[in-house]
């Protein structure tokens, strides 16, 4: 069984997917962290991210493993999970995720994860491209100012001081990159259930989803 949850940055899809996975006793795959891991790898190797050819050849040296039971990502057997949300990665991940070879490489990893277990996968193209036949599809959204405020508060909770306007700009830039790229852009699948959670709490939203599934 596969449940696909897509949506833009700060829409709360990750918190939703995690809580849902806990309540349903499913595994959870955060596909964004796979794109972040590849970005980490390319930055560490000093690959020019503007050159798809260089990215393609760098991928040949990459072995990536996502342990959904422990929620760990390893690159060539080194655990990189704790570095994936650093600014250098966040600022470059959308460029990397627009490259076809990166997407093809990661799509097969995500499909393999669903081969032998019940899983909830969140991302941008899960219901449209990765699992077009998912058992359930949801598209989670919220107004951009609300999403930026949530991200701003997440930074505060981690004692990272940011300017709200800077966070808002960062989210708008990423939205625009993700929505306008040629390969699997961020888009709601036609058969996905749309939830705008601008005025909704997490528990309420997860209950709503569980009711749909039931
Ligand atoms: O958590 P946040 O919304 O900030 O982003 P994320 O889910 O970690 O995803 C980071 C980036 O990876 C996105 O901005 C997309 O560029 C890319 N991504 C993608 O292209 N396709 C996915 N299925 C998941 C993420």
mmCIF file of C-alpha atoms and ligand atoms in Angstrom, residues 9-10 13 31-32 35-36 85 93-94 97 103 123-126 151 174 178 181, ligand 1:
data_model
loop_
_atom_site.group_PDB
_atom_site.id
_atom_site.type_symbol
_atom_site.label_atom_id
_atom_site.label_comp_id
_atom_site.label_asym_id
_atom_site.label_seq_id
_atom_site.Cartn_x
_atom_site.Cartn_y
_atom_site.Cartn_z
ATOM 1 C CA UNK A 9 7.647 23.916 1.100
ATOM 2 C CA UNK A 10 6.242 24.628 4.513
ATOM 3 C CA UNK A 13 3.362 17.615 4.464
ATOM 4 C CA UNK A 31 11.738 11.979 -0.747
ATOM 5 C CA UNK A 32 13.026 15.551 -0.300
ATOM 6 C CA UNK A 35 17.280 15.149 -3.244
ATOM 7 C CA UNK A 36 19.054 16.879 -0.366
ATOM 8 C CA UNK A 85 18.822 20.639 6.231
ATOM 9 C CA UNK A 93 18.550 21.508 -3.864
ATOM 10 C CA UNK A 94 15.978 22.850 -6.348
ATOM 11 C CA UNK A 97 16.331 18.301 -8.401
ATOM 12 C CA UNK A 103 15.305 12.423 -10.822
ATOM 13 C CA UNK A 123 7.413 15.092 -1.983
ATOM 14 C CA UNK A 124 6.555 17.111 -5.055
ATOM 15 C CA UNK A 125 5.858 14.506 -7.746
ATOM 16 C CA UNK A 126 4.881 11.413 -5.797
ATOM 17 C CA UNK A 151 9.449 27.853 8.435
ATOM 18 C CA UNK A 174 11.820 27.394 -4.329
ATOM 19 C CA UNK A 178 9.821 23.494 -8.360
ATOM 20 C CA UNK A 181 10.939 22.938 -14.021
HETATM 21 O O1 LIG B 1 11.030 20.262 3.546
HETATM 22 P P1 LIG B 1 10.996 21.211 2.383
HETATM 23 O O2 LIG B 1 9.619 21.463 1.888
HETATM 24 O O3 LIG B 1 11.778 22.451 2.600
HETATM 25 O O4 LIG B 1 11.731 20.554 1.172
HETATM 26 P P2 LIG B 1 12.037 19.031 0.931
HETATM 27 O O5 LIG B 1 10.779 18.220 0.934
HETATM 28 O O6 LIG B 1 13.166 18.622 1.795
HETATM 29 O O7 LIG B 1 12.518 19.079 -0.604
HETATM 30 C C1 LIG B 1 13.659 19.806 -0.971
HETATM 31 C C2 LIG B 1 13.639 20.019 -2.473
HETATM 32 O O8 LIG B 1 13.797 18.757 -3.133
HETATM 33 C C3 LIG B 1 12.395 20.640 -3.082
HETATM 34 O O9 LIG B 1 12.396 22.045 -3.042
HETATM 35 C C4 LIG B 1 12.442 20.103 -4.503
HETATM 36 O O10 LIG B 1 13.271 20.893 -5.319
HETATM 37 C C5 LIG B 1 13.095 18.754 -4.359
HETATM 38 N N1 LIG B 1 12.132 17.638 -4.369
HETATM 39 C C6 LIG B 1 11.672 17.198 -5.576
HETATM 40 O O11 LIG B 1 11.998 17.772 -6.614
HETATM 41 N N2 LIG B 1 10.844 16.126 -5.664
HETATM 42 C C7 LIG B 1 10.456 15.495 -4.550
HETATM 43 N N3 LIG B 1 9.674 14.417 -4.662
HETATM 44 C C8 LIG B 1 10.887 15.938 -3.291
HETATM 45 C C9 LIG B 1 11.721 17.033 -3.215
#
